[in-house]
Amino acid sequence: MSDTDNAGYEGLMKTLWDQLLRDNQDIPADRQEYKQERYKMGEVKRMITESALNQKGEIDGYHRRIDDIIKSFIEIVWPEADFSPIYNNPEECRRFLDDMRSMIYHVSDQRQEMLNPETNIPPLPSYLGGGLQNKPLPEDKIEPLKIEGVCFSKLHKEYIDHLREKGTKESTLEDYERYNKRFVNMRGDSDVNGINKVFLRSFIYDFKKLPRMNLNRYKGVAETELLKINIPDSDLVSPRYVHSCVKWLVSVFNFAVESEYLNKNPADGLTRVFPKGGTRYSDYTDEEVRTLIRKVSGNSFKWRELLVMLGAYTGMRLGEIHQLRKEDFRRDTHSGVMYISVNKEGGKKVKNDNSLRSVPIHQKLVDYGLMEYVDQLSAGERLFTNREQYCTQWFAGFLSDCGIDKLNQLGERRVFHSFRHTCVTKMKSKNIGDSLVEQVVGHKEQRPTITDGYTHRFPIEDLVPAVNAIDYGME
């Protein structure tokens, strides 16, 4: 590194050092702001302290755990700074991270705990000067603040009760309870007033390092112990699962704001930091759909034929199709249009309120004899009596029997949900308006405008052209 480059680097680090000192010493006039700023700094330092002590001084052992935390910490402390030139230079990045560890250690309230003979802390860079030695922390200038409120477990119980009253599926609530258990195990039953974005980010960074829950070799091992194990990448939770956990946090704290426990959601923006990732669903080609329909036609198990036909010509979710009863097949008294009602009647579950809708019955389903089959059912009888999971498993095997690969050429997954993607693609390719498509499939309006507040649901007859746009060239 040249003298000029070195001077630029040291100037950048001095500016960051000054920012760290200000965040530790400036006392905001607002007590709540002071409390949050102190908590924000303390949470990152706590993690670095724990990392150092747990690894017994092996700096390389805890590098991997805190490098991402330091980077995200800088984004909060000094968001306008551009550190990409440093991150992109491995040698400079290592020096930078070592300097950052030392800087955060030297402004840490817990630095006395870290003076452990087994703890190896990088020395404070000489170009930064004396640090805080002549600038005591301001704890004696303000009365200690007590955070009082509701603990996370109590908030989460109220959140689950609220979702259950709204009719959220039990399988979804079970997933949320699993997230909650891991959150409390890893971070304690924290007061929600003391939880901020840094706290939640640190949890997600650790959550990403946990193994999938269905692997027997990790069952019964506490999360704190799992974080000490070098988990193979193939065993780690998927990016999609991590993203789902982040969405759960956003939803929980939205509820906290609505319930007036908090004024602001600390999880806002986390879904952008931890994107969904994983593999996108594919749609099906016309030939693939024709193959599936021909292969299943005349199957000795009628439910299999019904499942494929309904998926191909309605775009409904598997869970919605699986819950259908005789009474869900109706005729509109005004237009005479036959339709399927997606509702909560009889204890049925839907994804959200946008899922409640009427889907016109495609002419191909009428020609297939769907209504004759429904007519012979008893009152309240379901079309499908086996479990939804079994339907999913059967369809995966059926795809293979039909010679259709699980991934398309773009690496996108082919599953039952691909019928939904196919139907949306078909409708949009025929220039069906977005609002009509969204009403047919039960999606929320993605591009709200002023007039949306004045727009109500379209009558069932207006949806018929959208459904009829689903055409696979079947005879």
PDB file of N, CA, C and O in Angstrom, residues 28-97:
ATOM      1  N   PRO A  28     -28.225  12.460  23.788  1.00  0.00           N
ATOM      2  CA  PRO A  28     -29.392  13.089  23.158  1.00  0.00           C
ATOM      3  C   PRO A  28     -30.327  13.676  24.216  1.00  0.00           C
ATOM      4  O   PRO A  28     -30.429  13.157  25.321  1.00  0.00           O
ATOM      5  N   ALA A  29     -30.991  14.750  23.851  1.00  0.00           N
ATOM      6  CA  ALA A  29     -31.911  15.380  24.797  1.00  0.00           C
ATOM      7  C   ALA A  29     -33.060  14.451  25.148  1.00  0.00           C
ATOM      8  O   ALA A  29     -33.564  14.463  26.271  1.00  0.00           O
ATOM      9  N   ASP A  30     -33.473  13.659  24.201  1.00  0.00           N
ATOM     10  CA  ASP A  30     -34.587  12.745  24.426  1.00  0.00           C
ATOM     11  C   ASP A  30     -34.098  11.470  25.103  1.00  0.00           C
ATOM     12  O   ASP A  30     -33.199  10.800  24.606  1.00  0.00           O
ATOM     13  N   ARG A  31     -34.686  11.144  26.249  1.00  0.00           N
ATOM     14  CA  ARG A  31     -34.206   9.992  27.013  1.00  0.00           C
ATOM     15  C   ARG A  31     -34.401   8.678  26.257  1.00  0.00           C
ATOM     16  O   ARG A  31     -33.566   7.780  26.311  1.00  0.00           O
ATOM     17  N   GLN A  32     -35.539   8.563  25.561  1.00  0.00           N
ATOM     18  CA  GLN A  32     -35.788   7.333  24.817  1.00  0.00           C
ATOM     19  C   GLN A  32     -34.738   7.154  23.724  1.00  0.00           C
ATOM     20  O   GLN A  32     -34.237   6.061  23.483  1.00  0.00           O
ATOM     21  N   GLU A  33     -34.389   8.256  23.039  1.00  0.00           N
ATOM     22  CA  GLU A  33     -33.371   8.190  22.001  1.00  0.00           C
ATOM     23  C   GLU A  33     -32.035   7.767  22.608  1.00  0.00           C
ATOM     24  O   GLU A  33     -31.296   6.968  22.032  1.00  0.00           O
ATOM     25  N   TYR A  34     -31.716   8.333  23.790  1.00  0.00           N
ATOM     26  CA  TYR A  34     -30.469   7.968  24.464  1.00  0.00           C
ATOM     27  C   TYR A  34     -30.445   6.471  24.770  1.00  0.00           C
ATOM     28  O   TYR A  34     -29.470   5.780  24.507  1.00  0.00           O
ATOM     29  N   LYS A  35     -31.570   6.001  25.302  1.00  0.00           N
ATOM     30  CA  LYS A  35     -31.660   4.578  25.646  1.00  0.00           C
ATOM     31  C   LYS A  35     -31.434   3.706  24.423  1.00  0.00           C
ATOM     32  O   LYS A  35     -30.687   2.726  24.460  1.00  0.00           O
ATOM     33  N   GLN A  36     -32.073   4.057  23.304  1.00  0.00           N
ATOM     34  CA  GLN A  36     -31.960   3.247  22.092  1.00  0.00           C
ATOM     35  C   GLN A  36     -30.545   3.291  21.532  1.00  0.00           C
ATOM     36  O   GLN A  36     -30.020   2.279  21.061  1.00  0.00           O
ATOM     37  N   GLU A  37     -29.901   4.491  21.554  1.00  0.00           N
ATOM     38  CA  GLU A  37     -28.540   4.593  21.037  1.00  0.00           C
ATOM     39  C   GLU A  37     -27.576   3.758  21.877  1.00  0.00           C
ATOM     40  O   GLU A  37     -26.713   3.069  21.351  1.00  0.00           O
ATOM     41  N   ARG A  38     -27.740   3.822  23.192  1.00  0.00           N
ATOM     42  CA  ARG A  38     -26.867   3.038  24.068  1.00  0.00           C
ATOM     43  C   ARG A  38     -27.082   1.545  23.833  1.00  0.00           C
ATOM     44  O   ARG A  38     -26.157   0.761  23.823  1.00  0.00           O
ATOM     45  N   TYR A  39     -28.350   1.179  23.649  1.00  0.00           N
ATOM     46  CA  TYR A  39     -28.642  -0.240  23.434  1.00  0.00           C
ATOM     47  C   TYR A  39     -28.071  -0.703  22.102  1.00  0.00           C
ATOM     48  O   TYR A  39     -27.535  -1.799  21.988  1.00  0.00           O
ATOM     49  N   LYS A  40     -28.189   0.140  21.065  1.00  0.00           N
ATOM     50  CA  LYS A  40     -27.680  -0.212  19.735  1.00  0.00           C
ATOM     51  C   LYS A  40     -26.185  -0.516  19.800  1.00  0.00           C
ATOM     52  O   LYS A  40     -25.725  -1.521  19.273  1.00  0.00           O
ATOM     53  N   MET A  41     -25.428   0.375  20.437  1.00  0.00           N
ATOM     54  CA  MET A  41     -23.982   0.161  20.557  1.00  0.00           C
ATOM     55  C   MET A  41     -23.692  -1.063  21.414  1.00  0.00           C
ATOM     56  O   MET A  41     -22.856  -1.892  21.078  1.00  0.00           O
ATOM     57  N   GLY A  42     -24.418  -1.182  22.522  1.00  0.00           N
ATOM     58  CA  GLY A  42     -24.130  -2.260  23.458  1.00  0.00           C
ATOM     59  C   GLY A  42     -24.366  -3.633  22.885  1.00  0.00           C
ATOM     60  O   GLY A  42     -23.636  -4.576  23.202  1.00  0.00           O
ATOM     61  N   GLU A  43     -25.385  -3.787  22.011  1.00  0.00           N
ATOM     62  CA  GLU A  43     -25.694  -5.112  21.477  1.00  0.00           C
ATOM     63  C   GLU A  43     -24.568  -5.642  20.596  1.00  0.00           C
ATOM     64  O   GLU A  43     -24.160  -6.797  20.707  1.00  0.00           O
ATOM     65  N   VAL A  44     -24.015  -4.791  19.735  1.00  0.00           N
ATOM     66  CA  VAL A  44     -22.916  -5.239  18.879  1.00  0.00           C
ATOM     67  C   VAL A  44     -21.688  -5.552  19.718  1.00  0.00           C
ATOM     68  O   VAL A  44     -21.020  -6.567  19.527  1.00  0.00           O
ATOM     69  N   LYS A  45     -21.413  -4.691  20.689  1.00  0.00           N
ATOM     70  CA  LYS A  45     -20.235  -4.933  21.529  1.00  0.00           C
ATOM     71  C   LYS A  45     -20.399  -6.210  22.354  1.00  0.00           C
ATOM     72  O   LYS A  45     -19.439  -6.953  22.585  1.00  0.00           O
ATOM     73  N   ARG A  46     -21.638  -6.464  22.804  1.00  0.00           N
ATOM     74  CA  ARG A  46     -21.877  -7.689  23.572  1.00  0.00           C
ATOM     75  C   ARG A  46     -21.547  -8.917  22.748  1.00  0.00           C
ATOM     76  O   ARG A  46     -20.923  -9.856  23.224  1.00  0.00           O
ATOM     77  N   MET A  47     -21.954  -8.901  21.482  1.00  0.00           N
ATOM     78  CA  MET A  47     -21.692 -10.057  20.632  1.00  0.00           C
ATOM     79  C   MET A  47     -20.200 -10.247  20.420  1.00  0.00           C
ATOM     80  O   MET A  47     -19.688 -11.360  20.405  1.00  0.00           O
ATOM     81  N   ILE A  48     -19.477  -9.139  20.241  1.00  0.00           N
ATOM     82  CA  ILE A  48     -18.024  -9.244  20.043  1.00  0.00           C
ATOM     83  C   ILE A  48     -17.355  -9.740  21.318  1.00  0.00           C
ATOM     84  O   ILE A  48     -16.450 -10.566  21.293  1.00  0.00           O
ATOM     85  N   THR A  49     -17.837  -9.253  22.455  1.00  0.00           N
ATOM     86  CA  THR A  49     -17.306  -9.725  23.731  1.00  0.00           C
ATOM     87  C   THR A  49     -17.518 -11.225  23.882  1.00  0.00           C
ATOM     88  O   THR A  49     -16.591 -11.981  24.193  1.00  0.00           O
ATOM     89  N   GLU A  50     -18.750 -11.683  23.659  1.00  0.00           N
ATOM     90  CA  GLU A  50     -19.054 -13.104  23.786  1.00  0.00           C
ATOM     91  C   GLU A  50     -18.222 -13.933  22.815  1.00  0.00           C
ATOM     92  O   GLU A  50     -17.714 -14.994  23.153  1.00  0.00           O
ATOM     93  N   SER A  51     -18.077 -13.427  21.608  1.00  0.00           N
ATOM     94  CA  SER A  51     -17.310 -14.164  20.606  1.00  0.00           C
ATOM     95  C   SER A  51     -15.872 -14.337  21.052  1.00  0.00           C
ATOM     96  O   SER A  51     -15.286 -15.406  20.936  1.00  0.00           O
ATOM     97  N   ALA A  52     -15.299 -13.247  21.577  1.00  0.00           N
ATOM     98  CA  ALA A  52     -13.908 -13.311  22.018  1.00  0.00           C
ATOM     99  C   ALA A  52     -13.733 -14.291  23.179  1.00  0.00           C
ATOM    100  O   ALA A  52     -12.843 -15.131  23.184  1.00  0.00           O
ATOM    101  N   LEU A  53     -14.624 -14.184  24.176  1.00  0.00           N
ATOM    102  CA  LEU A  53     -14.498 -15.042  25.351  1.00  0.00           C
ATOM    103  C   LEU A  53     -14.772 -16.507  25.025  1.00  0.00           C
ATOM    104  O   LEU A  53     -14.084 -17.406  25.493  1.00  0.00           O
ATOM    105  N   ASN A  54     -15.798 -16.752  24.175  1.00  0.00           N
ATOM    106  CA  ASN A  54     -16.143 -18.130  23.841  1.00  0.00           C
ATOM    107  C   ASN A  54     -15.051 -18.836  23.050  1.00  0.00           C
ATOM    108  O   ASN A  54     -14.831 -20.030  23.179  1.00  0.00           O
ATOM    109  N   GLN A  55     -14.339 -18.080  22.232  1.00  0.00           N
ATOM    110  CA  GLN A  55     -13.304 -18.691  21.404  1.00  0.00           C
ATOM    111  C   GLN A  55     -11.937 -18.702  22.090  1.00  0.00           C
ATOM    112  O   GLN A  55     -10.958 -19.113  21.509  1.00  0.00           O
ATOM    113  N   LYS A  56     -11.870 -18.214  23.320  1.00  0.00           N
ATOM    114  CA  LYS A  56     -10.644 -18.264  24.122  1.00  0.00           C
ATOM    115  C   LYS A  56      -9.451 -17.653  23.390  1.00  0.00           C
ATOM    116  O   LYS A  56      -8.357 -18.234  23.343  1.00  0.00           O
ATOM    117  N   GLY A  57      -9.689 -16.495  22.817  1.00  0.00           N
ATOM    118  CA  GLY A  57      -8.579 -15.758  22.249  1.00  0.00           C
ATOM    119  C   GLY A  57      -8.196 -16.134  20.841  1.00  0.00           C
ATOM    120  O   GLY A  57      -7.292 -15.535  20.272  1.00  0.00           O
ATOM    121  N   GLU A  58      -8.821 -17.109  20.257  1.00  0.00           N
ATOM    122  CA  GLU A  58      -8.486 -17.481  18.891  1.00  0.00           C
ATOM    123  C   GLU A  58      -9.212 -16.537  17.946  1.00  0.00           C
ATOM    124  O   GLU A  58     -10.352 -16.757  17.572  1.00  0.00           O
ATOM    125  N   ILE A  59      -8.535 -15.471  17.554  1.00  0.00           N
ATOM    126  CA  ILE A  59      -9.184 -14.430  16.762  1.00  0.00           C
ATOM    127  C   ILE A  59      -9.764 -15.007  15.483  1.00  0.00           C
ATOM    128  O   ILE A  59     -10.892 -14.717  15.113  1.00  0.00           O
ATOM    129  N   ASP A  60      -9.029 -15.853  14.796  1.00  0.00           N
ATOM    130  CA  ASP A  60      -9.528 -16.422  13.549  1.00  0.00           C
ATOM    131  C   ASP A  60     -10.804 -17.211  13.774  1.00  0.00           C
ATOM    132  O   ASP A  60     -11.636 -17.329  12.885  1.00  0.00           O
ATOM    133  N   GLY A  61     -10.963 -17.772  14.976  1.00  0.00           N
ATOM    134  CA  GLY A  61     -12.147 -18.563  15.271  1.00  0.00           C
ATOM    135  C   GLY A  61     -13.415 -17.739  15.303  1.00  0.00           C
ATOM    136  O   GLY A  61     -14.483 -18.238  15.001  1.00  0.00           O
ATOM    137  N   TYR A  62     -13.313 -16.455  15.700  1.00  0.00           N
ATOM    138  CA  TYR A  62     -14.529 -15.655  15.764  1.00  0.00           C
ATOM    139  C   TYR A  62     -14.606 -14.611  14.657  1.00  0.00           C
ATOM    140  O   TYR A  62     -15.548 -13.850  14.573  1.00  0.00           O
ATOM    141  N   HIS A  63     -13.596 -14.584  13.767  1.00  0.00           N
ATOM    142  CA  HIS A  63     -13.679 -13.675  12.615  1.00  0.00           C
ATOM    143  C   HIS A  63     -14.955 -13.903  11.832  1.00  0.00           C
ATOM    144  O   HIS A  63     -15.691 -12.977  11.519  1.00  0.00           O
ATOM    145  N   ARG A  64     -15.226 -15.152  11.496  1.00  0.00           N
ATOM    146  CA  ARG A  64     -16.345 -15.457  10.610  1.00  0.00           C
ATOM    147  C   ARG A  64     -17.664 -15.012  11.226  1.00  0.00           C
ATOM    148  O   ARG A  64     -18.572 -14.599  10.521  1.00  0.00           O
ATOM    149  N   ARG A  65     -17.766 -15.109  12.540  1.00  0.00           N
ATOM    150  CA  ARG A  65     -19.031 -14.791  13.182  1.00  0.00           C
ATOM    151  C   ARG A  65     -19.318 -13.300  13.205  1.00  0.00           C
ATOM    152  O   ARG A  65     -20.449 -12.873  13.082  1.00  0.00           O
ATOM    153  N   ILE A  66     -18.266 -12.463  13.362  1.00  0.00           N
ATOM    154  CA  ILE A  66     -18.536 -11.050  13.584  1.00  0.00           C
ATOM    155  C   ILE A  66     -18.219 -10.159  12.400  1.00  0.00           C
ATOM    156  O   ILE A  66     -18.561  -8.982  12.414  1.00  0.00           O
ATOM    157  N   ASP A  67     -17.604 -10.684  11.342  1.00  0.00           N
ATOM    158  CA  ASP A  67     -17.296  -9.829  10.200  1.00  0.00           C
ATOM    159  C   ASP A  67     -18.557  -9.201   9.621  1.00  0.00           C
ATOM    160  O   ASP A  67     -18.619  -7.999   9.352  1.00  0.00           O
ATOM    161  N   ASP A  68     -19.592 -10.012   9.416  1.00  0.00           N
ATOM    162  CA  ASP A  68     -20.835  -9.486   8.867  1.00  0.00           C
ATOM    163  C   ASP A  68     -21.493  -8.516   9.833  1.00  0.00           C
ATOM    164  O   ASP A  68     -22.124  -7.535   9.425  1.00  0.00           O
ATOM    165  N   ILE A  69     -21.361  -8.794  11.137  1.00  0.00           N
ATOM    166  CA  ILE A  69     -21.952  -7.917  12.145  1.00  0.00           C
ATOM    167  C   ILE A  69     -21.277  -6.549  12.101  1.00  0.00           C
ATOM    168  O   ILE A  69     -21.934  -5.513  12.155  1.00  0.00           O
ATOM    169  N   ILE A  70     -19.953  -6.530  11.943  1.00  0.00           N
ATOM    170  CA  ILE A  70     -19.227  -5.264  11.879  1.00  0.00           C
ATOM    171  C   ILE A  70     -19.664  -4.464  10.660  1.00  0.00           C
ATOM    172  O   ILE A  70     -19.903  -3.263  10.732  1.00  0.00           O
ATOM    173  N   LYS A  71     -19.803  -5.147   9.530  1.00  0.00           N
ATOM    174  CA  LYS A  71     -20.211  -4.447   8.315  1.00  0.00           C
ATOM    175  C   LYS A  71     -21.603  -3.835   8.471  1.00  0.00           C
ATOM    176  O   LYS A  71     -21.846  -2.688   8.085  1.00  0.00           O
ATOM    177  N   SER A  72     -22.525  -4.604   9.028  1.00  0.00           N
ATOM    178  CA  SER A  72     -23.879  -4.069   9.198  1.00  0.00           C
ATOM    179  C   SER A  72     -23.888  -2.971  10.263  1.00  0.00           C
ATOM    180  O   SER A  72     -24.667  -2.014  10.173  1.00  0.00           O
ATOM    181  N   PHE A  73     -23.013  -3.088  11.254  1.00  0.00           N
ATOM    182  CA  PHE A  73     -22.902  -2.070  12.292  1.00  0.00           C
ATOM    183  C   PHE A  73     -22.464  -0.738  11.692  1.00  0.00           C
ATOM    184  O   PHE A  73     -23.015   0.324  11.996  1.00  0.00           O
ATOM    185  N   ILE A  74     -21.498  -0.792  10.756  1.00  0.00           N
ATOM    186  CA  ILE A  74     -21.013   0.418  10.104  1.00  0.00           C
ATOM    187  C   ILE A  74     -22.125   1.076   9.297  1.00  0.00           C
ATOM    188  O   ILE A  74     -22.250   2.302   9.244  1.00  0.00           O
ATOM    189  N   GLU A  75     -22.970   0.253   8.676  1.00  0.00           N
ATOM    190  CA  GLU A  75     -24.076   0.802   7.884  1.00  0.00           C
ATOM    191  C   GLU A  75     -25.004   1.650   8.754  1.00  0.00           C
ATOM    192  O   GLU A  75     -25.643   2.584   8.270  1.00  0.00           O
ATOM    193  N   ILE A  76     -25.112   1.294  10.038  1.00  0.00           N
ATOM    194  CA  ILE A  76     -25.982   2.038  10.956  1.00  0.00           C
ATOM    195  C   ILE A  76     -25.261   3.262  11.516  1.00  0.00           C
ATOM    196  O   ILE A  76     -25.806   4.360  11.546  1.00  0.00           O
ATOM    197  N   VAL A  77     -23.993   3.092  11.930  1.00  0.00           N
ATOM    198  CA  VAL A  77     -23.244   4.183  12.560  1.00  0.00           C
ATOM    199  C   VAL A  77     -22.860   5.261  11.542  1.00  0.00           C
ATOM    200  O   VAL A  77     -22.918   6.454  11.817  1.00  0.00           O
ATOM    201  N   TRP A  78     -22.500   4.816  10.318  1.00  0.00           N
ATOM    202  CA  TRP A  78     -22.028   5.775   9.312  1.00  0.00           C
ATOM    203  C   TRP A  78     -22.558   5.347   7.948  1.00  0.00           C
ATOM    204  O   TRP A  78     -21.815   4.869   7.093  1.00  0.00           O
ATOM    205  N   PRO A  79     -23.871   5.465   7.699  1.00  0.00           N
ATOM    206  CA  PRO A  79     -24.493   4.892   6.505  1.00  0.00           C
ATOM    207  C   PRO A  79     -24.044   5.520   5.199  1.00  0.00           C
ATOM    208  O   PRO A  79     -24.101   4.885   4.152  1.00  0.00           O
ATOM    209  N   GLU A  80     -23.568   6.784   5.248  1.00  0.00           N
ATOM    210  CA  GLU A  80     -23.218   7.444   3.990  1.00  0.00           C
ATOM    211  C   GLU A  80     -21.819   7.064   3.492  1.00  0.00           C
ATOM    212  O   GLU A  80     -21.433   7.436   2.378  1.00  0.00           O
ATOM    213  N   ALA A  81     -21.026   6.359   4.304  1.00  0.00           N
ATOM    214  CA  ALA A  81     -19.661   6.018   3.914  1.00  0.00           C
ATOM    215  C   ALA A  81     -19.637   4.858   2.926  1.00  0.00           C
ATOM    216  O   ALA A  81     -20.468   3.962   2.977  1.00  0.00           O
ATOM    217  N   ASP A  82     -18.654   4.897   2.008  1.00  0.00           N
ATOM    218  CA  ASP A  82     -18.488   3.834   1.016  1.00  0.00           C
ATOM    219  C   ASP A  82     -17.226   3.048   1.356  1.00  0.00           C
ATOM    220  O   ASP A  82     -16.104   3.527   1.147  1.00  0.00           O
ATOM    221  N   PHE A  83     -17.413   1.838   1.876  1.00  0.00           N
ATOM    222  CA  PHE A  83     -16.288   0.995   2.246  1.00  0.00           C
ATOM    223  C   PHE A  83     -16.026  -0.105   1.227  1.00  0.00           C
ATOM    224  O   PHE A  83     -15.231  -0.990   1.471  1.00  0.00           O
ATOM    225  N   SER A  84     -16.723  -0.046   0.085  1.00  0.00           N
ATOM    226  CA  SER A  84     -16.574  -1.133  -0.894  1.00  0.00           C
ATOM    227  C   SER A  84     -15.139  -1.315  -1.379  1.00  0.00           C
ATOM    228  O   SER A  84     -14.712  -2.457  -1.593  1.00  0.00           O
ATOM    229  N   PRO A  85     -14.335  -0.235  -1.579  1.00  0.00           N
ATOM    230  CA  PRO A  85     -12.938  -0.469  -2.005  1.00  0.00           C
ATOM    231  C   PRO A  85     -12.155  -1.308  -1.005  1.00  0.00           C
ATOM    232  O   PRO A  85     -11.300  -2.107  -1.379  1.00  0.00           O
ATOM    233  N   ILE A  86     -12.466  -1.127   0.288  1.00  0.00           N
ATOM    234  CA  ILE A  86     -11.781  -1.916   1.314  1.00  0.00           C
ATOM    235  C   ILE A  86     -12.288  -3.353   1.305  1.00  0.00           C
ATOM    236  O   ILE A  86     -11.507  -4.306   1.334  1.00  0.00           O
ATOM    237  N   TYR A  87     -13.616  -3.529   1.227  1.00  0.00           N
ATOM    238  CA  TYR A  87     -14.183  -4.872   1.236  1.00  0.00           C
ATOM    239  C   TYR A  87     -13.682  -5.706   0.065  1.00  0.00           C
ATOM    240  O   TYR A  87     -13.537  -6.920   0.157  1.00  0.00           O
ATOM    241  N   ASN A  88     -13.408  -5.054  -1.059  1.00  0.00           N
ATOM    242  CA  ASN A  88     -13.009  -5.776  -2.268  1.00  0.00           C
ATOM    243  C   ASN A  88     -11.520  -6.089  -2.322  1.00  0.00           C
ATOM    244  O   ASN A  88     -11.051  -6.726  -3.270  1.00  0.00           O
ATOM    245  N   ASN A  89     -10.786  -5.631  -1.325  1.00  0.00           N
ATOM    246  CA  ASN A  89      -9.348  -5.920  -1.255  1.00  0.00           C
ATOM    247  C   ASN A  89      -9.097  -6.821  -0.054  1.00  0.00           C
ATOM    248  O   ASN A  89      -9.169  -6.366   1.087  1.00  0.00           O
ATOM    249  N   PRO A  90      -8.832  -8.121  -0.269  1.00  0.00           N
ATOM    250  CA  PRO A  90      -8.726  -9.063   0.860  1.00  0.00           C
ATOM    251  C   PRO A  90      -7.737  -8.630   1.929  1.00  0.00           C
ATOM    252  O   PRO A  90      -8.037  -8.696   3.131  1.00  0.00           O
ATOM    253  N   GLU A  91      -6.543  -8.149   1.517  1.00  0.00           N
ATOM    254  CA  GLU A  91      -5.526  -7.769   2.502  1.00  0.00           C
ATOM    255  C   GLU A  91      -5.981  -6.555   3.311  1.00  0.00           C
ATOM    256  O   GLU A  91      -5.888  -6.522   4.540  1.00  0.00           O
ATOM    257  N   GLU A  92      -6.536  -5.560   2.605  1.00  0.00           N
ATOM    258  CA  GLU A  92      -6.990  -4.355   3.283  1.00  0.00           C
ATOM    259  C   GLU A  92      -8.220  -4.642   4.140  1.00  0.00           C
ATOM    260  O   GLU A  92      -8.403  -4.069   5.220  1.00  0.00           O
ATOM    261  N   CYS A  93      -9.078  -5.550   3.659  1.00  0.00           N
ATOM    262  CA  CYS A  93     -10.276  -5.902   4.417  1.00  0.00           C
ATOM    263  C   CYS A  93      -9.900  -6.558   5.742  1.00  0.00           C
ATOM    264  O   CYS A  93     -10.506  -6.282   6.774  1.00  0.00           O
ATOM    265  N   ARG A  94      -8.873  -7.426   5.736  1.00  0.00           N
ATOM    266  CA  ARG A  94      -8.460  -8.087   6.977  1.00  0.00           C
ATOM    267  C   ARG A  94      -7.926  -7.058   7.971  1.00  0.00           C
ATOM    268  O   ARG A  94      -8.240  -7.090   9.157  1.00  0.00           O
ATOM    269  N   ARG A  95      -7.108  -6.121   7.466  1.00  0.00           N
ATOM    270  CA  ARG A  95      -6.595  -5.071   8.347  1.00  0.00           C
ATOM    271  C   ARG A  95      -7.739  -4.229   8.905  1.00  0.00           C
ATOM    272  O   ARG A  95      -7.779  -3.895  10.092  1.00  0.00           O
ATOM    273  N   PHE A  96      -8.682  -3.903   8.030  1.00  0.00           N
ATOM    274  CA  PHE A  96      -9.824  -3.088   8.427  1.00  0.00           C
ATOM    275  C   PHE A  96     -10.643  -3.765   9.515  1.00  0.00           C
ATOM    276  O   PHE A  96     -11.020  -3.149  10.516  1.00  0.00           O
ATOM    277  N   LEU A  97     -10.918  -5.067   9.356  1.00  0.00           N
ATOM    278  CA  LEU A  97     -11.722  -5.778  10.345  1.00  0.00           C
ATOM    279  C   LEU A  97     -10.993  -5.889  11.678  1.00  0.00           C
ATOM    280  O   LEU A  97     -11.597  -5.774  12.746  1.00  0.00           O
TER     281      LEU A  97
END
